[in-house]
Short mmCIF file of C-alpha atoms and ligand atoms in Angstrom, two decimals:
data_model
loop_
_atom_site.label_atom_id
_atom_site.label_comp_id
_atom_site.label_asym_id
_atom_site.label_seq_id
_atom_site.Cartn_x
_atom_site.Cartn_y
_atom_site.Cartn_z
CA MET A 1 -28.18 -9.27 2.55
CA LYS A 2 -24.89 -11.08 2.47
CA LYS A 3 -22.00 -9.44 0.64
CA LYS A 4 -19.41 -11.66 -0.94
CA TYR A 5 -15.79 -10.75 -1.68
CA ALA A 6 -12.59 -12.49 -2.59
CA LEU A 7 -10.13 -11.65 0.16
CA PHE A 8 -7.06 -10.28 -1.58
CA PRO A 9 -4.35 -10.74 1.07
CA GLY A 10 -1.32 -9.29 -0.77
CA CYS A 11 2.16 -10.08 0.60
CA LEU A 12 2.62 -8.40 3.94
CA MET A 13 -0.58 -9.23 5.81
CA PRO A 14 -0.52 -13.01 5.24
CA THR A 15 3.22 -13.41 5.82
CA GLU A 16 3.66 -11.37 9.01
CA GLN A 17 0.81 -9.01 9.90
CA TYR A 18 -1.35 -11.82 11.24
CA ALA A 19 -3.30 -9.67 13.69
CA TYR A 20 -4.93 -7.80 10.80
CA GLU A 21 -5.93 -11.00 9.02
CA LEU A 22 -7.19 -12.65 12.21
CA SER A 23 -9.32 -9.68 13.19
CA ILE A 24 -10.67 -9.31 9.65
CA ARG A 25 -11.67 -12.96 9.50
CA GLU A 26 -13.32 -12.78 12.93
CA THR A 27 -15.26 -9.54 12.55
CA LEU A 28 -16.47 -9.19 8.95
CA PRO A 29 -18.54 -12.39 8.84
CA LEU A 30 -20.44 -11.05 11.87
CA LEU A 31 -21.44 -8.15 9.62
CA ASP A 32 -22.73 -10.49 6.90
CA VAL A 33 -19.63 -10.29 4.73
CA GLU A 34 -18.60 -13.59 3.20
CA LEU A 35 -14.86 -13.74 2.56
CA VAL A 36 -13.78 -16.19 -0.11
CA ASP A 37 -10.21 -17.53 -0.13
CA VAL A 38 -8.96 -17.78 -3.68
CA GLU A 39 -5.84 -19.67 -4.76
CA GLY A 40 -3.15 -18.19 -6.93
CA PHE A 41 -3.01 -14.50 -6.04
CA SER A 42 0.43 -12.85 -6.14
CA CYS A 43 2.00 -9.58 -5.06
CA CYS A 44 -0.09 -6.62 -6.26
CA GLY A 45 3.00 -5.16 -7.91
CA GLU A 46 3.04 -1.84 -6.02
CA PRO A 47 6.39 -2.55 -4.28
CA MET A 48 7.98 -2.85 -7.75
CA LYS A 49 6.69 0.46 -9.08
CA SER A 50 10.05 2.19 -8.67
CA VAL A 51 11.78 -0.67 -10.50
CA ASN A 52 9.46 -1.44 -13.40
CA GLN A 53 5.96 -0.02 -13.71
CA LEU A 54 5.00 -2.46 -16.41
CA LEU A 55 5.68 -5.28 -13.96
CA THR A 56 3.44 -3.54 -11.41
CA LEU A 57 0.66 -3.26 -13.96
CA TYR A 58 1.06 -6.87 -15.03
CA LEU A 59 0.95 -8.24 -11.50
CA SER A 60 -2.12 -6.16 -10.62
CA ALA A 61 -3.86 -7.22 -13.82
CA ARG A 62 -3.24 -10.92 -13.19
CA ASN A 63 -4.80 -10.60 -9.75
CA LEU A 64 -7.83 -8.80 -11.18
CA ALA A 65 -8.10 -11.51 -13.82
CA ILE A 66 -8.07 -14.23 -11.16
CA ALA A 67 -10.90 -12.50 -9.28
CA GLN A 68 -12.78 -12.18 -12.54
CA LYS A 69 -12.37 -15.89 -13.23
CA HIS A 70 -14.17 -16.56 -9.96
CA HIS A 71 -16.79 -13.85 -10.64
CA LEU A 72 -15.86 -12.14 -7.41
CA ASP A 73 -15.40 -8.58 -6.28
CA LEU A 74 -12.33 -7.82 -4.22
CA PHE A 75 -11.79 -6.90 -0.61
CA VAL A 76 -8.26 -5.51 -0.32
CA PRO A 77 -7.20 -4.68 3.27
CA CYS A 78 -3.78 -3.25 2.34
CA ALA A 79 -3.62 0.40 1.26
CA MET A 80 -0.80 -0.22 -1.24
CA CYS A 81 -2.51 -3.20 -2.83
CA HIS A 82 -5.76 -1.26 -2.98
CA LEU A 83 -4.13 1.57 -4.89
CA ALA A 84 -2.28 -0.79 -7.26
CA LEU A 85 -5.39 -2.76 -8.20
CA THR A 86 -7.54 0.35 -8.51
CA GLU A 87 -4.99 2.16 -10.66
CA CYS A 88 -4.47 -0.89 -12.85
CA GLN A 89 -8.19 -1.24 -13.46
CA HIS A 90 -8.38 2.45 -14.28
CA ILE A 91 -5.55 2.18 -16.82
CA LEU A 92 -6.89 -0.99 -18.46
CA GLU A 93 -10.36 0.51 -18.78
CA LYS A 94 -9.05 3.74 -20.27
CA ASN A 95 -6.36 2.37 -22.52
CA PRO A 96 -7.46 -0.49 -24.81
CA ALA A 97 -3.99 -0.83 -26.34
CA MET A 98 -2.48 -1.41 -22.91
CA LYS A 99 -5.25 -3.84 -22.08
CA ASP A 100 -4.49 -5.89 -25.20
CA ARG A 101 -0.82 -5.83 -24.43
CA ILE A 102 -1.30 -7.02 -20.86
CA ASN A 103 -3.79 -9.65 -21.97
CA ASP A 104 -1.21 -10.98 -24.45
CA MET A 105 1.10 -11.59 -21.50
CA LEU A 106 -1.65 -13.02 -19.27
CA VAL A 107 -2.18 -15.81 -21.79
CA ALA A 108 0.85 -17.52 -20.25
CA GLU A 109 -1.32 -18.27 -17.23
CA ASP A 110 -4.58 -18.75 -19.15
CA LEU A 111 -5.89 -15.50 -17.70
CA ALA A 112 -7.56 -12.45 -19.19
CA TYR A 113 -8.79 -9.11 -17.91
CA THR A 114 -12.03 -8.16 -19.60
CA GLU A 115 -14.36 -6.68 -17.02
CA LYS A 116 -14.30 -4.36 -14.03
CA ARG A 117 -14.50 -5.60 -10.48
CA HIS A 118 -15.65 -3.72 -7.44
CA ILE A 119 -12.56 -3.15 -5.26
CA VAL A 120 -13.04 -2.20 -1.61
CA HIS A 121 -10.73 -1.51 1.30
CA THR A 122 -11.51 -2.00 4.99
CA VAL A 123 -12.59 1.63 5.41
CA ASP A 124 -15.14 1.88 2.60
CA LEU A 125 -16.33 -1.69 3.16
CA LEU A 126 -17.15 -0.86 6.78
CA HIS A 127 -18.38 2.68 6.30
CA ASP A 128 -20.08 2.65 2.89
CA GLU A 129 -21.06 -0.97 2.24
CA ILE A 130 -21.95 -2.15 5.74
CA GLY A 131 -22.71 1.20 7.27
CA VAL A 132 -22.16 2.77 10.65
CA GLN A 133 -25.70 1.97 11.80
CA LYS A 134 -25.27 -1.75 11.31
CA ILE A 135 -21.89 -1.68 13.06
CA LYS A 136 -23.49 0.09 16.00
CA GLU A 137 -26.12 -2.62 16.30
CA HIS A 138 -23.40 -5.23 16.81
CA VAL A 139 -21.59 -3.42 19.61
CA LYS A 140 -21.75 -5.38 22.86
CA LYS A 141 -18.95 -3.68 24.75
CA PRO A 142 -18.75 0.01 23.82
CA LEU A 143 -15.19 1.31 23.89
CA GLN A 144 -15.96 3.94 26.46
CA GLY A 145 -13.06 6.15 27.43
CA VAL A 146 -10.85 5.00 24.56
CA LYS A 147 -9.47 8.26 23.13
CA ILE A 148 -7.48 7.46 20.08
CA ALA A 149 -5.81 9.07 17.06
CA VAL A 150 -6.39 7.81 13.51
CA HIS A 151 -3.83 7.09 10.80
CA TYR A 152 -5.42 6.52 7.37
CA GLY A 153 -2.36 5.88 5.22
CA CYS A 154 -1.48 7.83 2.07
CA HIS A 155 -2.48 5.20 -0.45
CA ILE A 156 -6.14 4.95 0.55
CA LEU A 157 -6.55 8.72 0.32
CA ARG A 158 -4.76 9.72 -2.86
CA PRO A 159 -4.94 10.30 -5.76
CA ARG A 160 -8.54 11.45 -5.50
CA GLU A 161 -9.11 11.19 -9.25
CA LEU A 162 -8.84 7.39 -9.06
CA GLY A 163 -11.61 7.22 -6.46
CA ARG A 164 -10.21 6.45 -3.02
CA PRO A 165 -11.93 5.03 0.09
CA ASP A 166 -12.01 8.43 1.84
CA ASP A 167 -11.42 12.15 1.27
CA SER A 168 -7.82 13.06 0.48
CA GLU A 169 -7.55 16.10 2.75
CA ASN A 170 -10.19 15.59 5.41
CA PRO A 171 -10.95 11.89 5.86
CA GLN A 172 -13.56 11.18 8.56
CA LYS A 173 -14.88 7.67 7.93
CA ILE A 174 -12.71 5.89 10.50
CA GLU A 175 -13.69 8.53 13.04
CA ALA A 176 -17.33 7.79 12.31
CA ILE A 177 -16.74 4.07 12.79
CA LEU A 178 -14.86 4.66 16.05
CA LYS A 179 -17.73 6.77 17.38
CA ALA A 180 -20.13 3.95 16.52
CA LEU A 181 -17.94 1.69 18.67
CA GLY A 182 -18.19 4.12 21.55
CA ALA A 183 -14.60 5.36 21.27
CA GLU A 184 -13.47 8.95 20.96
CA PRO A 185 -11.35 9.82 17.92
CA VAL A 186 -8.82 12.56 18.68
CA ASN A 187 -7.78 15.07 16.05
CA TYR A 188 -4.10 15.99 15.76
CA PRO A 189 -2.08 18.13 13.33
CA GLN A 190 0.04 15.22 12.03
CA LYS A 191 -2.96 13.12 10.98
CA LEU A 192 -2.04 13.06 7.28
CA ASP A 193 1.70 12.50 7.78
CA CYS A 194 3.16 9.46 6.06
CA CYS A 195 4.18 6.34 8.05
CA GLY A 196 7.49 6.09 6.19
CA ALA A 197 7.04 2.50 4.98
CA PRO A 198 7.66 3.10 1.27
CA LEU A 199 11.29 3.94 2.07
CA LEU A 200 11.84 0.74 4.04
CA ALA A 201 13.28 -1.02 1.00
CA ASN A 202 16.13 1.39 0.32
CA LEU A 203 16.41 3.93 3.16
CA PRO A 204 15.27 2.09 6.30
CA GLU A 205 16.78 4.64 8.72
CA SER A 206 14.86 7.50 7.13
CA ALA A 207 11.72 5.41 6.94
CA LEU A 208 11.90 4.74 10.67
CA THR A 209 12.66 8.39 11.44
CA LYS A 210 9.43 9.33 9.68
CA THR A 211 7.59 6.75 11.78
CA GLY A 212 9.27 7.93 14.96
CA GLN A 213 8.44 11.57 14.34
CA LYS A 214 4.75 10.89 13.97
CA LEU A 215 4.57 8.61 17.01
CA GLN A 216 6.54 11.08 19.08
CA ALA A 217 4.13 13.86 18.17
CA ILE A 218 1.21 11.65 19.24
CA GLN A 219 2.91 10.75 22.50
CA GLU A 220 3.79 14.34 23.31
CA GLN A 221 0.17 15.39 22.84
CA GLY A 222 -0.83 12.84 25.45
CA ILE A 223 -3.02 10.87 23.05
CA GLN A 224 -3.76 7.36 24.32
CA GLY A 225 -3.08 5.43 21.15
CA LEU A 226 -3.27 5.10 17.39
CA VAL A 227 -5.51 3.10 15.08
CA ASP A 228 -4.51 2.09 11.54
CA VAL A 229 -5.83 0.14 8.55
CA CYS A 230 -2.83 -0.98 6.51
CA PRO A 231 -0.25 -3.74 7.17
CA TRP A 232 2.59 -1.47 6.04
CA CYS A 233 1.61 1.41 8.31
CA HIS A 234 1.11 -1.04 11.17
CA LYS A 235 4.48 -2.68 10.58
CA MET A 236 6.04 0.75 11.06
CA PHE A 237 3.96 2.06 13.95
CA ASP A 238 3.58 -1.17 15.90
CA SER A 239 6.10 -3.85 14.89
CA ARG A 240 8.99 -1.38 14.52
CA GLN A 241 8.01 1.13 17.17
CA THR A 242 11.02 0.54 19.41
CA LYS A 243 13.44 0.98 16.51
CA ALA A 244 11.52 4.03 15.30
CA GLY A 245 11.92 5.51 18.78
CA GLU A 246 15.69 5.07 18.61
CA THR A 247 15.89 7.15 15.43
CA VAL A 248 14.28 10.11 17.16
CA ALA A 249 15.96 9.46 20.52
CA ALA A 250 12.67 8.89 22.29
CA LYS A 251 11.28 6.08 24.37
CA LEU A 252 8.04 5.49 22.51
CA ASP A 253 5.17 3.87 24.31
CA VAL A 254 2.15 4.33 22.05
CA PRO A 255 -0.43 1.53 21.78
CA VAL A 256 -1.20 0.87 18.11
CA VAL A 257 -4.14 -1.28 17.00
CA TYR A 258 -5.85 -2.24 13.77
CA LEU A 259 -9.34 -0.83 13.35
CA THR A 260 -10.65 -4.38 12.91
CA GLN A 261 -9.17 -5.32 16.30
CA LEU A 262 -11.10 -2.51 17.97
CA LEU A 263 -14.19 -3.59 16.08
CA GLY A 264 -13.76 -7.10 17.47
CA VAL A 265 -13.28 -5.93 21.04
CA ALA A 266 -16.44 -3.84 20.80
CA PHE A 267 -18.28 -6.85 19.38
CA GLY A 268 -17.23 -8.81 22.47
CA LEU A 269 -14.62 -11.06 20.85
CA SER A 270 -11.66 -12.29 22.86
CA ALA A 271 -8.21 -10.70 22.67
CA GLU A 272 -6.81 -14.00 21.46
CA LYS A 273 -9.16 -14.27 18.50
CA LEU A 274 -8.22 -10.74 17.47
CA GLY A 275 -4.49 -11.36 17.70
CA LEU A 276 -4.07 -8.64 20.31
CA ASP A 277 -1.07 -10.45 21.78
CA LEU A 278 0.66 -10.03 18.41
CA ASN A 279 0.78 -6.25 18.69
CA LEU A 280 4.24 -5.36 19.93
CA SER A 281 3.24 -1.91 21.15
CA PRO A 282 1.79 -1.66 24.69
CA VAL A 283 -1.87 -2.18 23.74
CA GLU A 284 -2.70 -3.21 27.30
CA LYS A 285 -2.50 0.49 28.14
CA LEU A 286 -5.74 1.00 26.25
CA GLN A 287 -7.44 -1.25 28.82
CA LEU A 288 -9.58 -2.79 26.13
CA GLU A 289 -10.34 -5.78 28.32
CA ALA A 290 -11.93 -3.47 30.83
CA ALA A 291 -14.12 -1.91 28.17
CA LYS A 292 -17.76 -2.46 28.95
CA MET B 1 15.09 -16.33 -16.12
CA SER B 2 17.12 -13.95 -14.05
CA ILE B 3 16.59 -10.62 -12.49
CA ILE B 4 18.92 -9.12 -15.05
CA ASP B 5 16.26 -9.63 -17.72
CA LEU B 6 13.83 -7.46 -15.81
CA THR B 7 16.17 -4.80 -14.65
CA SER B 8 19.26 -4.22 -16.73
CA MET B 9 17.13 -4.74 -19.81
CA GLY B 10 19.81 -5.98 -22.18
CA GLU B 11 19.29 -6.11 -25.90
CA PRO B 12 15.89 -7.75 -26.13
CA GLN B 13 14.42 -4.96 -24.07
CA SER B 14 15.65 -2.01 -26.08
CA GLU B 15 12.05 -1.41 -27.09
CA GLN B 16 11.03 -1.06 -23.50
CA ARG B 17 13.85 1.35 -22.86
CA LYS B 18 12.73 3.38 -25.83
CA GLU B 19 9.24 3.39 -24.46
CA LEU B 20 10.46 4.65 -21.11
CA ASN B 21 12.39 7.41 -22.80
CA ASP B 22 9.33 8.33 -24.83
CA ARG B 23 7.34 8.52 -21.64
CA LEU B 24 9.86 10.89 -20.11
CA THR B 25 10.04 13.03 -23.22
CA LYS B 26 6.29 13.29 -23.08
CA LEU B 27 6.43 14.27 -19.43
CA GLN B 28 9.12 16.78 -20.29
CA ASP B 29 7.46 18.31 -23.34
CA GLU B 30 3.86 18.29 -22.31
CA ILE B 31 3.45 17.94 -18.62
CA SER B 32 6.33 19.93 -17.20
CA ASP B 33 5.31 22.84 -19.41
CA TYR B 34 2.27 23.38 -17.25
CA CYS B 35 4.38 23.73 -14.14
CA PHE B 36 4.68 27.35 -13.06
CA GLN B 37 7.08 26.61 -10.22
CA CYS B 38 4.70 27.52 -7.43
CA ALA B 39 6.46 24.90 -5.23
CA ARG B 40 3.21 23.83 -3.67
CA CYS B 41 4.32 20.23 -4.23
CA THR B 42 7.49 20.81 -2.25
CA SER B 43 5.73 22.59 0.59
CA GLY B 44 3.76 19.45 1.45
CA CYS B 45 6.34 16.88 0.38
CA GLU B 46 6.86 14.14 2.98
CA ALA B 47 10.44 13.59 1.85
CA HIS B 48 11.30 17.28 1.75
CA LYS B 49 12.15 18.07 5.35
CA LEU B 50 13.81 14.78 6.07
CA LEU B 51 15.69 14.11 2.86
CA GLU B 52 15.77 17.40 0.95
CA LEU B 53 13.70 16.21 -1.98
CA GLU B 54 12.27 19.20 -3.84
CA PRO B 55 9.74 17.94 -6.35
CA HIS B 56 9.33 21.36 -8.01
CA LYS B 57 13.05 21.38 -8.74
CA ILE B 58 12.81 17.91 -10.24
CA VAL B 59 10.16 19.24 -12.59
CA ALA B 60 12.30 22.30 -13.40
CA LEU B 61 15.32 20.14 -14.23
CA LEU B 62 13.20 17.89 -16.39
CA LYS B 63 11.88 20.92 -18.24
CA ARG B 64 15.46 21.92 -18.95
CA GLY B 65 16.11 18.48 -20.38
CA LEU B 66 18.59 17.36 -17.72
CA ILE B 67 17.34 13.80 -17.81
CA ASN B 68 20.71 12.11 -17.39
CA GLU B 69 21.52 14.14 -14.33
CA LEU B 70 18.15 13.30 -12.83
CA VAL B 71 18.38 9.61 -13.62
CA ASN B 72 21.73 9.41 -11.86
CA ALA B 73 20.76 11.48 -8.84
CA ASP B 74 20.29 9.55 -5.59
CA VAL B 75 17.61 12.00 -4.49
CA ILE B 76 15.02 10.50 -6.87
CA TRP B 77 15.07 7.43 -4.59
CA THR B 78 13.97 9.45 -1.53
CA CYS B 79 10.34 9.90 -2.60
CA MET B 80 7.94 8.32 -0.09
CA THR B 81 5.17 8.03 -2.70
CA CYS B 82 2.74 9.84 -0.41
CA LEU B 83 1.10 11.25 -3.56
CA LYS B 84 0.50 14.64 -1.98
CA CYS B 85 2.33 16.42 -4.81
CA ARG B 86 0.06 14.81 -7.37
CA GLU B 87 -3.01 15.61 -5.31
CA ARG B 88 -2.18 19.23 -4.65
CA CYS B 89 -0.55 20.46 -7.85
CA PRO B 90 -2.80 23.17 -9.31
CA GLN B 91 -1.50 22.26 -12.78
CA ARG B 92 -1.93 18.49 -12.52
CA VAL B 93 1.77 17.85 -13.02
CA ALA B 94 2.25 14.87 -10.63
CA PRO B 95 5.96 14.99 -9.73
CA VAL B 96 5.59 11.56 -8.10
CA GLU B 97 4.90 10.03 -11.52
CA ILE B 98 7.94 11.80 -12.98
CA LEU B 99 9.99 10.29 -10.17
CA PHE B 100 8.67 6.79 -10.88
CA ALA B 101 9.60 7.19 -14.56
CA LEU B 102 13.09 8.43 -13.66
CA LYS B 103 13.67 5.50 -11.29
CA ASN B 104 12.45 3.04 -13.92
CA ILE B 105 14.91 4.51 -16.41
CA ALA B 106 17.73 4.38 -13.90
CA VAL B 107 17.02 0.68 -13.43
CA ALA B 108 16.63 0.03 -17.16
CA ASN B 109 19.97 1.73 -17.77
CA GLY B 110 21.63 -0.75 -15.47
CA LYS B 111 22.17 1.56 -12.55
CA GLN B 112 22.45 -0.42 -9.34
CA ILE B 113 19.05 -0.91 -7.77
CA PRO B 114 19.24 0.38 -4.21
CA GLY B 115 18.43 -1.54 -1.05
CA LYS B 116 16.11 -4.47 -0.81
CA TYR B 117 14.32 -4.01 -4.15
CA THR B 118 16.43 -6.73 -5.75
CA ALA B 119 15.63 -9.21 -3.00
CA MET B 120 11.92 -8.42 -3.24
CA LEU B 121 11.99 -8.86 -7.01
CA GLN B 122 13.82 -12.16 -6.63
CA SER B 123 11.22 -13.34 -4.16
CA ILE B 124 8.36 -12.34 -6.48
CA LEU B 125 9.99 -14.30 -9.28
CA SER B 126 10.34 -17.43 -7.17
CA ILE B 127 7.14 -17.49 -5.07
CA GLY B 128 5.02 -14.62 -6.39
CA LEU B 129 5.24 -12.61 -3.15
CA ILE B 130 7.81 -10.15 -1.79
CA GLN B 131 8.47 -12.49 1.13
CA ASP B 132 7.50 -15.93 2.38
CA ILE B 133 5.77 -16.69 5.69
CA GLN B 134 7.63 -15.11 8.61
CA GLN B 135 7.82 -16.25 12.16
CA THR B 136 6.65 -13.47 14.46
CA THR B 137 6.71 -12.99 18.19
CA THR B 138 4.03 -11.99 20.62
CA ARG B 139 4.43 -9.22 23.19
CA THR B 140 5.35 -11.90 25.68
CA ASN B 141 8.04 -13.24 23.34
CA LYS B 142 6.35 -16.39 22.18
CA THR B 143 7.13 -17.26 18.56
CA VAL B 144 4.18 -17.88 16.27
CA LYS B 145 3.74 -18.99 12.70
CA ARG B 146 0.84 -18.48 10.40
CA GLU B 147 -0.54 -22.03 10.56
CA GLU B 148 -0.46 -22.11 14.36
CA LEU B 149 -2.93 -19.24 14.36
CA GLY B 150 -5.50 -21.23 12.45
CA LEU B 151 -5.11 -19.12 9.32
CA PRO B 152 -5.68 -20.85 5.95
CA PRO B 153 -2.80 -21.58 3.54
CA LEU B 154 -1.11 -18.66 1.81
CA SER B 155 -2.57 -17.63 -1.55
CA LYS B 156 0.24 -17.59 -4.11
CA PRO B 157 0.81 -18.66 -7.71
CA THR B 158 0.15 -22.39 -7.96
CA ASP B 159 2.01 -23.07 -11.20
CA VAL B 160 5.27 -21.17 -10.75
CA ALA B 161 6.59 -22.07 -14.21
CA LYS B 162 3.56 -20.52 -15.89
CA PHE B 163 3.71 -17.52 -13.57
CA GLN B 164 7.34 -16.95 -14.52
CA ALA B 165 6.52 -17.38 -18.19
CA GLY B 166 4.09 -14.48 -17.89
CA ILE B 167 6.64 -12.24 -16.21
CA MET B 168 9.27 -13.33 -18.72
CA LYS B 169 7.17 -11.69 -21.40
CA ILE B 170 7.69 -8.33 -19.75
CA ALA B 171 11.43 -8.81 -19.88
CA MET B 172 11.34 -9.89 -23.52
CA GLU B 173 8.51 -7.76 -24.76
CA LYS B 174 8.71 -5.94 -28.05
CA VAL B 175 6.24 -3.12 -28.34
S1 SF4 C 301 2.80 22.13 -7.51
FE1 SF4 C 301 2.72 21.66 -9.71
S2 SF4 C 301 2.86 23.64 -10.73
FE2 SF4 C 301 3.53 23.96 -8.60
S3 SF4 C 301 5.78 23.66 -8.69
FE3 SF4 C 301 4.89 21.66 -8.17
S4 SF4 C 301 4.67 20.64 -10.12
FE4 SF4 C 301 4.94 22.81 -10.59
S1 SF4 C 302 4.97 11.62 -3.57
FE1 SF4 C 302 7.18 11.86 -3.23
S2 SF4 C 302 7.70 13.79 -4.23
FE2 SF4 C 302 5.48 13.75 -4.03
S3 SF4 C 302 5.09 14.86 -2.11
FE3 SF4 C 302 5.20 12.66 -1.59
S4 SF4 C 302 7.35 12.27 -1.04
FE4 SF4 C 302 7.25 14.27 -2.08
#
């Protein structure tokens, strides 16, 4: 059965993290997911939480209201956006006064939030909705010999009470997906460490140090590479890897790929379709092309 | 509309400032009371080792009513919002939420907003997103833009005037 979702792109993925969007658009339809492009979405509001939480709530609510107008559930590939929308829905459902207040403001755009939507991220969409078995059936080129570490990203794991895509202390869903693709997930002590991205706005040096420390630990353990599922995490680990290395005085050389890129390679899609030339880290070291 | 409306919260927003203060008082009176200073939050804090943030001390200071000191302290801006403190606190205190409230008050009180937050806010106000389409480069140094990759047009607010009118209500809102 076909599943249908509005693709909620957020800000970062559609304005610079093109490899994530490309690989999402190439792989998910193969798994019977129909992605609908909807006009009018805005920032989820999460980046403004330190400045004005009411603004965060308002922006999230307007995006939920737009999805509602189209009678669509939401697929949200960014961890930050996923938390913002989920938390907003939680607040509006629990607090009728706040819901009224937000709806009073949404009138300006002829929008209203009245009913819950199903909100999924890449990890639960793949693991819970589509299922590992179905993924396995689509594998044409198993990723044999690819031994890789997993970075989940804080915002898809916590806070547990809001219902997150995976377990807050021992997430294993990406590992399960990787095994279905024929790859070998590698455990490492720093698995739950933050990527540093939330500090990029005001303390970029510290943000990059955080990134550098995690990558350095991975490199020192001789792990082949890292897989991630959030445009913010990927911006840090891949796009800014060289800079992150400078902050920890290390020459970093860790291939970093989106989970959906690996999915695509295993499904037999070309590197170009998956945006693999857009990764700035040395992904060729993973020898994905040689994967059979 | 300007950024000032949303951040410095001049006269029309006194209600919102009051609301923020009420929120903090509530955190202070009710929530921080549960804290028994076990420091479990600090032991797993992502900002602790690197930037000396000690969430349990933030809670302790709040409990003592030192709100002004906290609001003006740079350290509240070092939180990486990893949410581990909220997840792991045995008393459900959520220092990360206290930090968000403190930062919101700092902004509402007209304290300078650090770093790129102002630019992001400005961008949201004008196009609905924290940034517009960026040119990126490939590993082999070719420049690429979104449309060259065959990706569909960016989803963003279509009627910017209406979008701004909605946000304007936050700046002007009376509770
Ligand atoms: S973990 Fe909770 S109870 Fe323990 S010090 Fe931190 S806030 Fe207080
Ligand atoms: S959310 Fe902030 S205060 Fe809490 S543990 Fe993470 S970095 Fe520390």
